[in-house]
Amino acid sequence: MTAGQLRKWIDLAQAEGLTREAENLVILAFAEQTGRTFRRHGGPFQPALASLPDDVELCEEHLPGEPAWEAAVDRAGSISARLLCRC
């Protein structure tokens, strides 16, 4: 989905006359609540209240499952322990 599509959905039921910045705030809040990142032209994009072009995509982040997280935490712990022992 794009920022432009979300703008259309915001005004779908009844045009509310929101300012562009207010629409951007709604889109930024939606992205934060749903764990989405912003991409434009195939690369990352840093949105702002004053700058959120219609062609910016909101992408879902697919995170690893619980076993992978647990393995990563264990590895990080063992690396930290080794680094602390060297001091």
Coordinates of C-alpha atoms in Angstrom, one line a residue:
M1 CA 0.0 0.0 0.0
T2 CA 1.1 3.6 -0.6
A3 CA 0.7 6.8 1.3
G4 CA -1.6 8.0 -1.6
Q5 CA -3.9 5.0 -1.2
L6 CA -4.1 5.6 2.5
R7 CA -5.0 9.3 1.9
K8 CA -7.9 8.1 -0.3
W9 CA -9.1 5.7 2.4
I10 CA -8.9 8.5 5.1
D11 CA -11.4 10.5 3.0
L12 CA -13.4 7.6 1.7
A13 CA -16.4 7.7 4.0
Q14 CA -16.7 11.5 4.0
A15 CA -14.2 14.1 3.0
E16 CA -12.9 15.5 6.3
G17 CA -10.9 18.3 4.9
L18 CA -7.7 17.3 6.8
T19 CA -4.6 19.2 6.1
R20 CA -1.8 17.3 4.4
E21 CA 0.2 17.3 7.7
A22 CA -2.8 15.8 9.5
E23 CA -3.1 13.1 6.9
N24 CA 0.6 12.4 7.2
L25 CA 0.2 12.1 11.0
V26 CA -2.6 9.5 10.6
I27 CA -0.4 7.6 8.1
L28 CA 2.7 7.7 10.4
A29 CA 0.6 6.5 13.4
F30 CA -0.8 3.7 11.3
A31 CA 2.7 2.6 10.2
E32 CA 3.9 2.7 13.8
Q33 CA 1.0 0.7 15.2
T34 CA 1.3 -2.0 12.4
G35 CA 5.1 -2.2 12.4
R36 CA 5.5 -1.0 8.8
T37 CA 8.5 0.7 7.2
F38 CA 8.7 3.3 4.4
R39 CA 10.2 2.6 1.0
R40 CA 10.4 4.8 -2.1
H41 CA 11.9 3.9 -5.4
G42 CA 13.1 0.6 -4.0
G43 CA 15.0 2.0 -1.1
P44 CA 14.3 3.1 2.5
F45 CA 12.6 6.5 3.0
Q46 CA 12.5 8.6 6.1
P47 CA 9.0 10.2 6.4
A48 CA 8.1 13.4 8.2
L49 CA 5.0 15.3 8.9
A50 CA 6.0 17.8 6.2
S51 CA 7.2 15.2 3.7
L52 CA 5.3 12.1 2.8
P53 CA 4.8 11.8 -0.9
D54 CA 1.9 9.7 -2.3
D55 CA 4.2 7.2 -3.9
V56 CA 5.9 6.1 -0.7
E57 CA 5.1 2.5 0.1
L58 CA 4.3 1.2 3.6
C59 CA 5.9 -2.2 3.9
E60 CA 5.3 -5.0 6.4
E61 CA 8.4 -6.2 8.1
H62 CA 8.5 -10.0 8.3
L63 CA 10.4 -10.8 11.5
P64 CA 11.9 -14.2 12.3
G65 CA 10.0 -16.6 14.6
E66 CA 10.5 -17.1 18.3
P67 CA 13.2 -19.9 17.9
A68 CA 15.3 -17.6 15.7
W69 CA 15.0 -14.7 18.2
E70 CA 16.0 -17.0 21.1
A71 CA 19.1 -18.3 19.1
A72 CA 20.1 -14.7 18.3
V73 CA 19.8 -13.7 22.0
D74 CA 21.9 -16.6 23.0
R75 CA 24.6 -15.8 20.5
A76 CA 24.7 -12.2 21.5
G77 CA 25.0 -13.2 25.1
S78 CA 27.9 -15.4 24.4
I79 CA 29.7 -12.7 22.3
S80 CA 29.2 -10.2 25.1
A81 CA 30.5 -12.6 27.7
R82 CA 33.6 -13.3 25.5
L83 CA 34.2 -9.5 25.0
L84 CA 33.9 -8.8 28.7
C85 CA 36.4 -11.6 29.6
R86 CA 39.0 -10.0 27.4
C87 CA 39.1 -6.7 29.4

